Amino acid sequence: MGQRSALVVIGNEILSGRTVDKNINWIAEQMTGRGVPLTEVRIVPDIEAKIVEAVNGLRAEYDYVFTTGGIGPTHDDITAASVAKAFGVEFERHQEAYQVLLDYYGPAELTEARASMANMPRGVRLLDNPVSGAPGFALENVYVMAGVPRIMQAMFGHVLSEIAPGAAILSNTVFCDLQESLIAQGLRAIQDRYGVVDIGSYPSFRGGVLNVSVVLRGTDGEAIAAATKEVLALIDEKGGEIRSQSFQVDVGD
Amino acid sequence: MGQRSALVVIGNEILSGRTVDKNINWIAEQMTGRGVPLTEVRIVPDIEAKIVEAVNGLRAEYDYVFTTGGIGPTHDDITAASVAKAFGVEFERHQEAYQVLLDYYGPAELTEARASMANMPRGVRLLDNPVSGAPGFALENVYVMAGVPRIMQAMFGHVLSEIAPGAAILSNTVFCDLQESLIAQGLRAIQDRYGVVDIGSYPSFRGGVLNVSVVLRGTDGEAIAAATKEVLALIDEKGGEIRSQSFQVDVGD
């Protein structure tokens, strides 16, 4: 098995429904593109014990763990202290981070609240924040980033520089007008023949009618191409019509 | 502490970035409205061990656990069997569910793949599916629903009928043009004075400038009103301008 990643989203505002998370899908796409698939996500409230539990559970299981949210200057920003607790290390003023804040705000504007964003677990690597100054940080395989999407995305550039790319994850998608139950048996047989291809079947409504997208995903292009051909033949056999298709792997003719 | 709920989103398509989840925010809003806040969410892949781990972890900790996704007729729909495993009960044909499918499809159209959607853990309660026939189910405090938002939402009506409402969760929101670091110290002092109010500070970008929304949430309307007044005074003191506000609790004059 290749490298895998996980994400902890920290934020009462997501759990209350006030804010729609925009980071999960963005990070998922990034990591699929990197060949280090996002394999688990947890959304937890601003409660230290829940953050510690999620970070410690996931950092033991996955190669990389990302967190978003809770690293600002206010009383509800408890991520950095919680991560220190998770690792059992000191939570202290990081001198280089403090200097970054001093340069960004200037001495007159560097209030104690702002300076508190330089309090971090001992031993971290800083993640540059070209958008709003205060850096994120990484400790071992855990990357702690802001929740504001624009800031998180800016920090993620640095994160990617530390992640060795895995084998490219390729996918072919076929969208057709059949109900998935009509191709279920045939799909299972194709899945059984192509163990290295991850075949997903995703129903959706369009115009009040159930359709299905079949997604064939994996790192073995030849197997994906061969399995895709069989899926196309199956849909044709069942009288379905292809409404759209998107192929990263050419299936030939 | 009142009742709390949690959600397990089952689906490789969310984790790959192919699909943007629409169920988390919808369920979050429903449960906030019901007074049984959503307190944790896990997104897991279509892997039995991960589904079992998430369901068993959360059903022990929360009053209600919802799952979305993975209950269709195809080979990648493993939620029902995984929930049976999580509870340590038989996975078997549910006669009433089978009858529902028979009535919906008719004998000629009820293929084995479709009939497989009547395979459920022993002892479940059915959740009606007025949209596409195949019911969801509930076992003890776990509610297993479809992933397609329109079908999930239809099933959720039945789910809500089994959930006793908690105390109404009220919230006031103030959006102003200050950077949150300028009000951080004052907000912390207000939070310290109003322990029953959950005060959140959420920065955002608008027009390239950092602003902040302060959200005051809880079940004690009087405390929320008093704390909101103090937040308004704090913003005024710091020279901020209110850009918008949304009050469920009137703060008087």
Short mmCIF file of C-alpha atoms in Angstrom, two decimals:
data_model
loop_
_atom_site.label_atom_id
_atom_site.label_comp_id
_atom_site.label_asym_id
_atom_site.label_seq_id
_atom_site.Cartn_x
_atom_site.Cartn_y
_atom_site.Cartn_z
CA MET A 1 0.00 0.00 0.00
CA GLY A 2 1.24 3.46 -0.87
CA GLN A 3 1.30 6.49 1.39
CA ARG A 4 -2.01 7.79 2.72
CA SER A 5 -3.15 11.02 4.36
CA ALA A 6 -5.90 12.15 6.73
CA LEU A 7 -7.48 15.45 7.76
CA VAL A 8 -8.85 16.88 11.01
CA VAL A 9 -11.22 19.82 10.53
CA ILE A 10 -11.46 21.78 13.77
CA GLY A 11 -14.43 24.05 14.09
CA ASN A 12 -17.72 24.47 15.86
CA GLU A 13 -18.91 26.61 12.95
CA ILE A 14 -18.83 23.63 10.57
CA LEU A 15 -20.64 21.38 13.04
CA SER A 16 -23.35 23.96 13.77
CA GLY A 17 -24.09 24.29 10.07
CA ARG A 18 -23.22 27.99 10.08
CA THR A 19 -20.28 27.52 7.71
CA VAL A 20 -19.98 25.13 4.79
CA ASP A 21 -16.51 23.57 4.82
CA LYS A 22 -14.51 24.30 1.69
CA ASN A 23 -11.22 22.69 2.72
CA ILE A 24 -12.08 18.98 2.62
CA ASN A 25 -12.79 18.83 -1.09
CA TRP A 26 -9.83 21.05 -1.96
CA ILE A 27 -7.36 18.98 0.06
CA ALA A 28 -8.90 15.76 -1.30
CA GLU A 29 -8.22 16.90 -4.85
CA GLN A 30 -4.70 18.01 -4.01
CA MET A 31 -3.80 14.69 -2.40
CA THR A 32 -5.38 12.60 -5.15
CA GLY A 33 -3.26 14.63 -7.56
CA ARG A 34 -0.22 13.98 -5.37
CA GLY A 35 -0.78 10.21 -5.30
CA VAL A 36 -1.14 10.23 -1.50
CA PRO A 37 -4.90 9.78 -1.18
CA LEU A 38 -6.91 11.35 1.60
CA THR A 39 -8.28 8.30 3.40
CA GLU A 40 -10.09 9.65 6.44
CA VAL A 41 -11.50 12.96 7.66
CA ARG A 42 -12.73 13.92 11.10
CA ILE A 43 -14.59 17.09 11.95
CA VAL A 44 -14.30 17.85 15.66
CA PRO A 45 -15.40 20.72 17.89
CA ASP A 46 -13.15 23.25 19.64
CA ILE A 47 -12.60 20.87 22.55
CA GLU A 48 -9.05 19.92 23.51
CA ALA A 49 -9.78 16.27 24.28
CA LYS A 50 -11.46 15.75 20.90
CA ILE A 51 -8.59 17.39 19.02
CA VAL A 52 -6.02 15.31 20.91
CA GLU A 53 -7.96 12.10 20.25
CA ALA A 54 -8.31 12.79 16.53
CA VAL A 55 -4.70 13.91 15.99
CA ASN A 56 -3.23 11.00 17.95
CA GLY A 57 -5.53 8.42 16.36
CA LEU A 58 -4.78 9.57 12.84
CA ARG A 59 -1.05 10.35 13.08
CA ALA A 60 -0.40 6.77 14.19
CA GLU A 61 -2.38 5.36 11.28
CA TYR A 62 -1.56 7.62 8.32
CA ASP A 63 1.61 8.95 6.71
CA TYR A 64 0.45 12.57 6.78
CA VAL A 65 -2.18 14.32 8.90
CA PHE A 66 -3.47 17.81 8.16
CA THR A 67 -5.49 20.02 10.46
CA THR A 68 -7.46 23.12 9.50
CA GLY A 69 -8.84 25.76 11.81
CA GLY A 70 -8.32 27.11 15.30
CA ILE A 71 -4.89 28.77 15.00
CA GLY A 72 -5.91 32.43 15.22
CA PRO A 73 -5.50 34.93 18.08
CA THR A 74 -8.82 34.46 19.90
CA HIS A 75 -9.86 32.44 22.96
CA ASP A 76 -11.49 29.74 20.80
CA ASP A 77 -8.25 29.05 18.90
CA ILE A 78 -6.96 26.06 20.84
CA THR A 79 -5.47 23.91 18.09
CA ALA A 80 -1.79 24.70 18.70
CA ALA A 81 -2.01 24.02 22.45
CA SER A 82 -4.02 20.86 21.78
CA VAL A 83 -1.42 19.54 19.33
CA ALA A 84 1.31 20.17 21.94
CA LYS A 85 -0.76 18.12 24.37
CA ALA A 86 -1.26 15.37 21.75
CA PHE A 87 2.50 15.08 21.31
CA GLY A 88 3.28 15.53 25.00
CA VAL A 89 5.66 18.43 24.33
CA GLU A 90 5.99 21.94 25.75
CA PHE A 91 3.74 24.70 24.42
CA GLU A 92 5.94 27.76 24.21
CA ARG A 93 6.82 30.94 22.34
CA HIS A 94 8.50 30.06 19.02
CA GLN A 95 11.19 32.69 18.48
CA GLU A 96 11.29 32.51 14.69
CA ALA A 97 7.50 32.67 14.48
CA TYR A 98 7.54 35.65 16.84
CA GLN A 99 10.07 37.39 14.57
CA VAL A 100 7.81 36.69 11.56
CA LEU A 101 4.91 38.37 13.39
CA LEU A 102 7.11 41.26 14.50
CA ASP A 103 8.21 41.85 10.90
CA TYR A 104 4.64 41.56 9.64
CA TYR A 105 2.85 43.80 12.16
CA GLY A 106 5.69 46.00 13.43
CA PRO A 107 6.35 46.49 17.16
CA ALA A 108 3.50 48.97 17.72
CA GLU A 109 0.82 46.71 16.23
CA LEU A 110 2.04 43.42 17.68
CA THR A 111 -0.51 43.09 20.46
CA GLU A 112 -0.34 40.25 22.96
CA ALA A 113 -3.26 38.57 21.16
CA ARG A 114 -1.33 38.63 17.90
CA ALA A 115 1.89 37.53 19.56
CA SER A 116 0.02 34.54 20.98
CA MET A 117 -0.05 33.12 17.45
CA ALA A 118 3.69 32.44 17.94
CA ASN A 119 2.91 30.04 20.80
CA MET A 120 3.48 26.57 19.40
CA PRO A 121 4.49 23.06 20.41
CA ARG A 122 8.25 22.71 20.92
CA GLY A 123 10.16 21.50 17.86
CA VAL A 124 7.88 22.55 15.02
CA ARG A 125 8.76 23.52 11.47
CA LEU A 126 7.03 26.72 10.35
CA LEU A 127 4.63 26.87 7.38
CA ASP A 128 4.84 30.23 5.64
CA ASN A 129 1.70 32.33 5.46
CA PRO A 130 2.13 34.83 2.64
CA VAL A 131 -1.49 35.95 3.01
CA SER A 132 -1.87 37.14 6.60
CA GLY A 133 1.49 36.74 8.33
CA ALA A 134 0.93 34.25 11.14
CA PRO A 135 2.57 30.96 10.13
CA GLY A 136 1.16 27.47 10.46
CA PHE A 137 3.45 24.68 11.61
CA ALA A 138 4.35 21.04 11.18
CA LEU A 139 5.41 18.59 13.87
CA GLU A 140 6.59 15.20 12.64
CA ASN A 141 3.84 14.12 10.18
CA VAL A 142 1.16 16.57 11.40
CA TYR A 143 0.56 19.82 9.46
CA VAL A 144 -1.39 22.51 11.29
CA MET A 145 -3.00 25.10 9.03
CA ALA A 146 -5.48 27.96 9.14
CA GLY A 147 -9.19 27.41 8.49
CA VAL A 148 -9.72 30.34 6.12
CA PRO A 149 -9.47 28.63 2.72
CA ARG A 150 -7.30 31.27 1.10
CA ILE A 151 -4.75 31.13 3.93
CA MET A 152 -4.85 27.33 4.17
CA GLN A 153 -4.24 27.00 0.44
CA ALA A 154 -1.26 29.34 0.64
CA MET A 155 0.24 27.26 3.48
CA PHE A 156 -0.41 24.05 1.55
CA GLY A 157 2.24 24.94 -1.00
CA HIS A 158 4.88 24.45 1.70
CA VAL A 159 3.17 21.27 2.90
CA LEU A 160 3.32 19.71 -0.57
CA SER A 161 7.04 20.45 -0.75
CA GLU A 162 7.53 17.99 2.14
CA ILE A 163 5.41 15.19 0.65
CA ALA A 164 7.00 12.72 -1.73
CA PRO A 165 4.57 12.09 -4.59
CA GLY A 166 3.03 8.64 -4.82
CA ALA A 167 2.14 6.80 -7.99
CA ALA A 168 -0.27 8.89 -10.07
CA ILE A 169 -3.89 8.04 -9.32
CA LEU A 170 -5.80 7.76 -12.59
CA SER A 171 -9.52 7.59 -13.07
CA ASN A 172 -12.03 7.07 -15.82
CA THR A 173 -15.65 8.09 -15.35
CA VAL A 174 -18.65 6.96 -17.38
CA PHE A 175 -22.01 8.63 -16.78
CA CYS A 176 -25.03 6.85 -18.23
CA ASP A 177 -28.82 6.90 -18.04
CA LEU A 178 -29.30 3.50 -16.38
CA GLN A 179 -30.33 2.81 -12.82
CA GLU A 180 -27.32 1.30 -11.08
CA SER A 181 -29.23 -1.83 -10.08
CA LEU A 182 -29.36 -2.85 -13.76
CA ILE A 183 -25.58 -3.01 -14.01
CA ALA A 184 -24.87 -4.10 -10.43
CA GLN A 185 -24.27 -7.77 -11.21
CA GLY A 186 -22.08 -7.04 -14.23
CA LEU A 187 -20.08 -4.43 -12.33
CA ARG A 188 -19.38 -6.85 -9.51
CA ALA A 189 -18.06 -9.37 -12.03
CA ILE A 190 -15.79 -6.73 -13.59
CA GLN A 191 -14.58 -5.66 -10.13
CA ASP A 192 -13.79 -9.31 -9.36
CA ARG A 193 -11.68 -9.58 -12.52
CA TYR A 194 -9.79 -6.31 -11.90
CA GLY A 195 -8.74 -6.31 -8.27
CA VAL A 196 -6.26 -3.46 -8.79
CA VAL A 197 -8.97 -1.12 -10.07
CA ASP A 198 -11.28 0.51 -7.53
CA ILE A 199 -14.68 0.57 -9.24
CA GLY A 200 -17.29 2.86 -7.70
CA SER A 201 -20.93 3.23 -8.67
CA TYR A 202 -22.54 6.57 -7.82
CA PRO A 203 -26.23 7.15 -8.41
CA SER A 204 -27.53 10.67 -8.84
CA PHE A 205 -30.73 12.45 -9.77
CA ARG A 206 -30.98 14.44 -12.95
CA GLY A 207 -34.34 15.68 -14.08
CA GLY A 208 -36.03 13.53 -11.45
CA VAL A 209 -34.53 10.31 -12.87
CA LEU A 210 -31.86 8.11 -11.26
CA ASN A 211 -28.69 7.85 -13.33
CA VAL A 212 -25.34 6.40 -12.48
CA SER A 213 -21.70 7.36 -12.74
CA VAL A 214 -19.19 4.52 -12.79
CA VAL A 215 -15.72 5.58 -11.66
CA LEU A 216 -12.69 3.35 -12.27
CA ARG A 217 -9.70 4.46 -10.23
CA GLY A 218 -6.20 3.22 -9.56
CA THR A 219 -2.56 3.43 -10.53
CA ASP A 220 -2.53 0.69 -13.21
CA GLY A 221 -3.49 2.40 -16.46
CA GLU A 222 -3.69 -0.78 -18.52
CA ALA A 223 -6.06 -2.42 -16.08
CA ILE A 224 -8.22 0.72 -15.93
CA ALA A 225 -8.42 0.84 -19.72
CA ALA A 226 -9.40 -2.82 -19.96
CA ALA A 227 -11.97 -2.58 -17.18
CA THR A 228 -13.41 0.61 -18.69
CA LYS A 229 -13.95 -1.21 -21.99
CA GLU A 230 -15.90 -3.88 -20.16
CA VAL A 231 -18.02 -1.28 -18.37
CA LEU A 232 -18.84 0.38 -21.69
CA ALA A 233 -19.82 -3.00 -23.16
CA LEU A 234 -21.97 -3.74 -20.09
CA ILE A 235 -23.85 -0.46 -20.39
CA ASP A 236 -24.41 -1.07 -24.09
CA GLU A 237 -25.64 -4.62 -23.41
CA LYS A 238 -28.16 -3.28 -20.89
CA GLY A 239 -29.47 -0.73 -23.39
CA GLY A 240 -28.00 2.27 -21.61
CA GLU A 241 -26.86 5.45 -23.23
CA ILE A 242 -23.59 7.17 -22.30
CA ARG A 243 -24.38 10.77 -21.37
CA SER A 244 -20.82 11.83 -20.68
CA GLN A 245 -17.40 10.32 -20.05
CA SER A 246 -14.13 11.62 -18.75
CA PHE A 247 -11.06 9.48 -19.33
CA GLN A 248 -7.58 10.04 -17.90
CA VAL A 249 -6.68 6.68 -19.41
CA ASP A 250 -7.33 6.24 -23.12
CA VAL A 251 -9.31 3.04 -23.72
CA GLY A 252 -8.35 2.73 -27.39
CA ASP A 253 -11.06 1.68 -29.83
CA MET B 1 -25.09 18.27 28.96
CA GLY B 2 -27.95 17.79 26.52
CA GLN B 3 -28.22 15.16 23.82
CA ARG B 4 -25.64 15.17 21.05
CA SER B 5 -25.38 13.56 17.63
CA ALA B 6 -22.64 12.43 15.24
CA LEU B 7 -22.37 11.53 11.56
CA VAL B 8 -20.39 8.98 9.55
CA VAL B 9 -20.09 9.83 5.85
CA ILE B 10 -19.19 6.67 3.92
CA GLY B 11 -17.76 7.20 0.49
CA ASN B 12 -14.57 7.00 -1.51
CA GLU B 13 -16.00 9.63 -3.86
CA ILE B 14 -15.91 12.31 -1.15
CA LEU B 15 -12.36 11.38 -0.11
CA SER B 16 -11.07 11.38 -3.68
CA GLY B 17 -12.43 14.88 -4.23
CA ARG B 18 -14.70 13.74 -7.07
CA THR B 19 -17.86 14.63 -5.16
CA VAL B 20 -18.45 17.56 -2.83
CA ASP B 21 -20.40 16.35 0.19
CA LYS B 22 -23.75 18.07 0.62
CA ASN B 23 -25.07 16.08 3.57
CA ILE B 24 -22.85 17.30 6.42
CA ASN B 25 -24.03 20.89 6.34
CA TRP B 26 -27.68 19.92 5.82
CA ILE B 27 -27.69 17.50 8.77
CA ALA B 28 -25.75 20.02 10.90
CA GLU B 29 -28.46 22.60 10.32
CA GLN B 30 -31.24 20.10 11.01
CA MET B 31 -29.71 18.99 14.30
CA THR B 32 -28.92 22.53 15.46
CA GLY B 33 -32.57 23.29 14.77
CA ARG B 34 -33.57 20.20 16.73
CA GLY B 35 -31.46 21.15 19.75
CA VAL B 36 -29.38 17.96 19.45
CA PRO B 37 -26.15 19.41 18.05
CA LEU B 38 -23.96 17.53 15.62
CA THR B 39 -20.74 17.18 17.59
CA GLU B 40 -18.48 15.01 15.44
CA VAL B 41 -18.27 13.88 11.83
CA ARG B 42 -16.10 11.18 10.28
CA ILE B 43 -15.64 10.60 6.58
CA VAL B 44 -14.42 7.06 5.95
CA PRO B 45 -13.75 4.99 2.82
CA ASP B 46 -15.75 1.97 1.64
CA ILE B 47 -13.73 -0.34 3.90
CA GLU B 48 -15.56 -2.54 6.41
CA ALA B 49 -13.05 -2.14 9.24
CA LYS B 50 -13.17 1.67 8.99
CA ILE B 51 -16.98 1.74 8.99
CA VAL B 52 -17.13 -0.61 11.97
CA GLU B 53 -14.56 1.47 13.89
CA ALA B 54 -16.38 4.75 13.23
CA VAL B 55 -19.88 3.42 14.00
CA ASN B 56 -18.81 1.67 17.19
CA GLY B 57 -16.71 4.59 18.39
CA LEU B 58 -19.45 7.12 17.85
CA ARG B 59 -22.53 5.13 18.95
CA ALA B 60 -20.93 4.60 22.36
CA GLU B 61 -20.21 8.32 22.75
CA TYR B 62 -23.23 10.09 21.24
CA ASP B 63 -27.00 9.84 21.65
CA TYR B 64 -27.63 9.55 17.91
CA VAL B 65 -25.37 8.48 15.05
CA PHE B 66 -26.26 8.96 11.40
CA THR B 67 -24.58 7.36 8.42
CA THR B 68 -24.88 8.41 4.79
CA GLY B 69 -23.87 6.44 1.73
CA GLY B 70 -23.18 2.87 0.71
CA ILE B 71 -26.65 1.30 0.90
CA GLY B 72 -27.37 0.78 -2.81
CA PRO B 73 -27.38 -2.43 -4.88
CA THR B 74 -23.76 -2.47 -6.12
CA HIS B 75 -20.63 -4.28 -4.93
CA ASP B 76 -19.26 -1.12 -3.29
CA ASP B 77 -22.35 -0.72 -1.08
CA ILE B 78 -21.11 -2.36 2.11
CA THR B 79 -22.62 -0.15 4.80
CA ALA B 80 -25.48 -2.45 5.84
CA ALA B 81 -23.21 -5.50 6.22
CA SER B 82 -20.63 -3.38 8.06
CA VAL B 83 -23.22 -2.09 10.52
CA ALA B 84 -24.33 -5.69 11.20
CA LYS B 85 -20.70 -6.49 11.94
CA ALA B 86 -20.37 -3.42 14.18
CA PHE B 87 -23.34 -4.60 16.26
CA GLY B 88 -22.35 -8.28 16.10
CA VAL B 89 -25.75 -9.31 14.74
CA GLU B 90 -26.85 -11.42 11.77
CA PHE B 91 -26.95 -9.85 8.31
CA GLU B 92 -30.07 -11.25 6.68
CA ARG B 93 -33.01 -10.65 4.38
CA HIS B 94 -35.49 -8.28 6.05
CA GLN B 95 -38.94 -9.53 5.07
CA GLU B 96 -40.75 -6.21 5.37
CA ALA B 97 -38.04 -4.41 3.43
CA TYR B 98 -38.22 -7.13 0.78
CA GLN B 99 -41.97 -6.58 0.53
CA VAL B 100 -41.41 -2.83 0.13
CA LEU B 101 -39.05 -3.51 -2.78
CA LEU B 102 -41.45 -6.04 -4.30
CA ASP B 103 -44.27 -3.50 -4.18
CA TYR B 104 -42.03 -0.78 -5.61
CA TYR B 105 -40.42 -2.69 -8.49
CA GLY B 106 -42.94 -5.49 -9.13
CA PRO B 107 -41.86 -9.14 -9.32
CA ALA B 108 -40.48 -8.93 -12.87
CA GLU B 109 -38.18 -5.99 -12.13
CA LEU B 110 -37.00 -7.10 -8.70
CA THR B 111 -33.57 -8.35 -9.72
CA GLU B 112 -31.29 -10.03 -7.20
CA ALA B 113 -29.18 -6.85 -7.08
CA ARG B 114 -32.25 -4.82 -6.12
CA ALA B 115 -33.42 -7.45 -3.65
CA SER B 116 -30.02 -7.26 -1.98
CA MET B 117 -31.05 -3.85 -0.67
CA ALA B 118 -33.38 -5.75 1.70
CA ASN B 119 -30.38 -7.43 3.35
CA MET B 120 -29.98 -5.73 6.71
CA PRO B 121 -28.74 -6.32 10.24
CA ARG B 122 -31.21 -8.33 12.33
CA GLY B 123 -33.61 -6.24 14.39
CA VAL B 124 -33.67 -2.96 12.47
CA ARG B 125 -36.46 -0.42 12.14
CA LEU B 126 -37.09 0.65 8.53
CA LEU B 127 -36.75 4.26 7.36
CA ASP B 128 -39.21 5.00 4.55
CA ASN B 129 -37.81 6.08 1.23
CA PRO B 130 -40.56 7.86 -0.68
CA VAL B 131 -38.10 8.86 -3.41
CA SER B 132 -36.61 5.63 -4.74
CA GLY B 133 -38.16 2.73 -2.85
CA ALA B 134 -35.31 1.03 -0.99
CA PRO B 135 -35.63 1.90 2.70
CA GLY B 136 -32.89 2.94 5.09
CA PHE B 137 -32.87 1.51 8.59
CA ALA B 138 -32.17 2.26 12.22
CA LEU B 139 -30.63 -0.06 14.80
CA GLU B 140 -30.65 1.21 18.35
CA ASN B 141 -29.27 4.76 18.07
CA VAL B 142 -27.71 4.36 14.61
CA TYR B 143 -29.57 5.66 11.53
CA VAL B 144 -28.39 4.34 8.18
CA MET B 145 -29.36 6.48 5.20
CA ALA B 146 -28.66 6.87 1.50
CA GLY B 147 -25.90 9.16 0.24
CA VAL B 148 -27.90 10.86 -2.52
CA PRO B 149 -28.98 14.09 -0.80
CA ARG B 150 -32.58 14.02 -2.03
CA ILE B 151 -33.09 10.46 -0.77
CA MET B 152 -31.24 11.09 2.51
CA GLN B 153 -33.35 14.15 3.20
CA ALA B 154 -36.55 12.20 2.56
CA MET B 155 -35.43 9.50 5.04
CA PHE B 156 -34.48 12.14 7.59
CA GLY B 157 -38.11 13.04 8.16
CA HIS B 158 -38.60 9.64 9.77
CA VAL B 159 -35.34 9.98 11.70
CA LEU B 160 -36.45 13.26 13.26
CA SER B 161 -39.69 11.67 14.40
CA GLU B 162 -37.62 9.42 16.71
CA ILE B 163 -35.50 12.23 18.18
CA ALA B 164 -36.77 14.13 21.19
CA PRO B 165 -36.01 17.82 20.65
CA GLY B 166 -33.45 19.39 22.95
CA ALA B 167 -33.50 22.95 24.23
CA ALA B 168 -33.55 25.39 21.32
CA ILE B 169 -30.05 26.47 20.30
CA LEU B 170 -30.06 30.21 19.76
CA SER B 171 -27.39 32.29 18.12
CA ASN B 172 -26.56 35.92 17.45
CA THR B 173 -24.01 36.85 14.81
CA VAL B 174 -22.21 40.16 14.41
CA PHE B 175 -20.07 40.74 11.33
CA CYS B 176 -17.69 43.69 11.48
CA ASP B 177 -14.74 45.15 9.61
CA LEU B 178 -12.10 44.61 12.30
CA GLN B 179 -9.30 42.07 12.31
CA GLU B 180 -10.10 39.55 15.02
CA SER B 181 -6.81 40.15 16.82
CA LEU B 182 -8.04 43.65 17.77
CA ILE B 183 -10.99 42.27 19.74
CA ALA B 184 -9.34 39.04 20.91
CA GLN B 185 -8.56 40.23 24.43
CA GLY B 186 -12.00 41.78 24.94
CA LEU B 187 -13.76 38.70 23.54
CA ARG B 188 -11.88 36.45 25.91
CA ALA B 189 -13.02 38.59 28.85
CA ILE B 190 -16.64 38.42 27.67
CA GLN B 191 -16.36 34.64 27.20
CA ASP B 192 -15.00 34.37 30.76
CA ARG B 193 -18.03 36.28 32.10
CA TYR B 194 -20.59 34.24 30.13
CA GLY B 195 -19.63 30.61 30.51
CA VAL B 196 -23.02 29.39 29.23
CA VAL B 197 -22.56 31.22 25.92
CA ASP B 198 -20.31 29.65 23.31
CA ILE B 199 -18.55 32.61 21.68
CA GLY B 200 -16.82 31.92 18.36
CA SER B 201 -14.66 34.27 16.32
CA TYR B 202 -14.47 33.54 12.59
CA PRO B 203 -12.19 35.53 10.32
CA SER B 204 -12.94 35.76 6.63
CA PHE B 205 -11.74 37.58 3.56
CA ARG B 206 -13.93 40.07 1.79
CA GLY B 207 -12.44 42.24 -0.88
CA GLY B 208 -8.96 41.11 0.12
CA VAL B 209 -9.38 42.37 3.70
CA LEU B 210 -9.68 40.28 6.86
CA ASN B 211 -12.98 40.78 8.69
CA VAL B 212 -14.50 38.86 11.55
CA SER B 213 -17.84 37.33 12.46
CA VAL B 214 -18.53 36.87 16.15
CA VAL B 215 -21.10 34.16 16.85
CA LEU B 216 -22.74 33.84 20.29
CA ARG B 217 -24.51 30.51 20.67
CA GLY B 218 -26.32 28.68 23.42
CA THR B 219 -29.66 27.90 25.01
CA ASP B 220 -29.76 30.79 27.50
CA GLY B 221 -31.35 33.72 25.64
CA GLU B 222 -30.80 36.25 28.41
CA ALA B 223 -27.10 35.47 28.63
CA ILE B 224 -26.76 35.63 24.84
CA ALA B 225 -28.47 39.03 24.77
CA ALA B 226 -26.25 40.42 27.52
CA ALA B 227 -23.07 39.03 25.96
CA THR B 228 -24.07 40.35 22.53
CA LYS B 229 -24.46 43.84 23.97
CA GLU B 230 -20.93 43.63 25.33
CA VAL B 231 -19.59 42.46 21.97
CA LEU B 232 -21.28 45.38 20.21
CA ALA B 233 -19.76 47.79 22.76
CA LEU B 234 -16.32 46.19 22.28
CA ILE B 235 -16.45 46.58 18.51
CA ASP B 236 -17.54 50.21 18.91
CA GLU B 237 -14.73 50.88 21.40
CA LYS B 238 -12.19 49.48 18.93
CA GLY B 239 -13.49 51.71 16.14
CA GLY B 240 -15.06 48.89 14.17
CA GLU B 241 -18.10 49.15 11.96
CA ILE B 242 -20.88 46.56 12.00
CA ARG B 243 -21.39 45.34 8.45
CA SER B 244 -24.26 42.97 9.21
CA GLN B 245 -25.91 41.28 12.14
CA SER B 246 -28.34 38.43 12.53
CA PHE B 247 -30.02 38.05 15.90
CA GLN B 248 -32.23 35.18 17.06
CA VAL B 249 -32.18 36.80 20.48
CA ASP B 250 -33.27 40.42 20.67
CA VAL B 251 -30.67 42.48 22.53
CA GLY B 252 -33.00 45.38 23.36
CA ASP B 253 -31.62 48.87 23.09
#
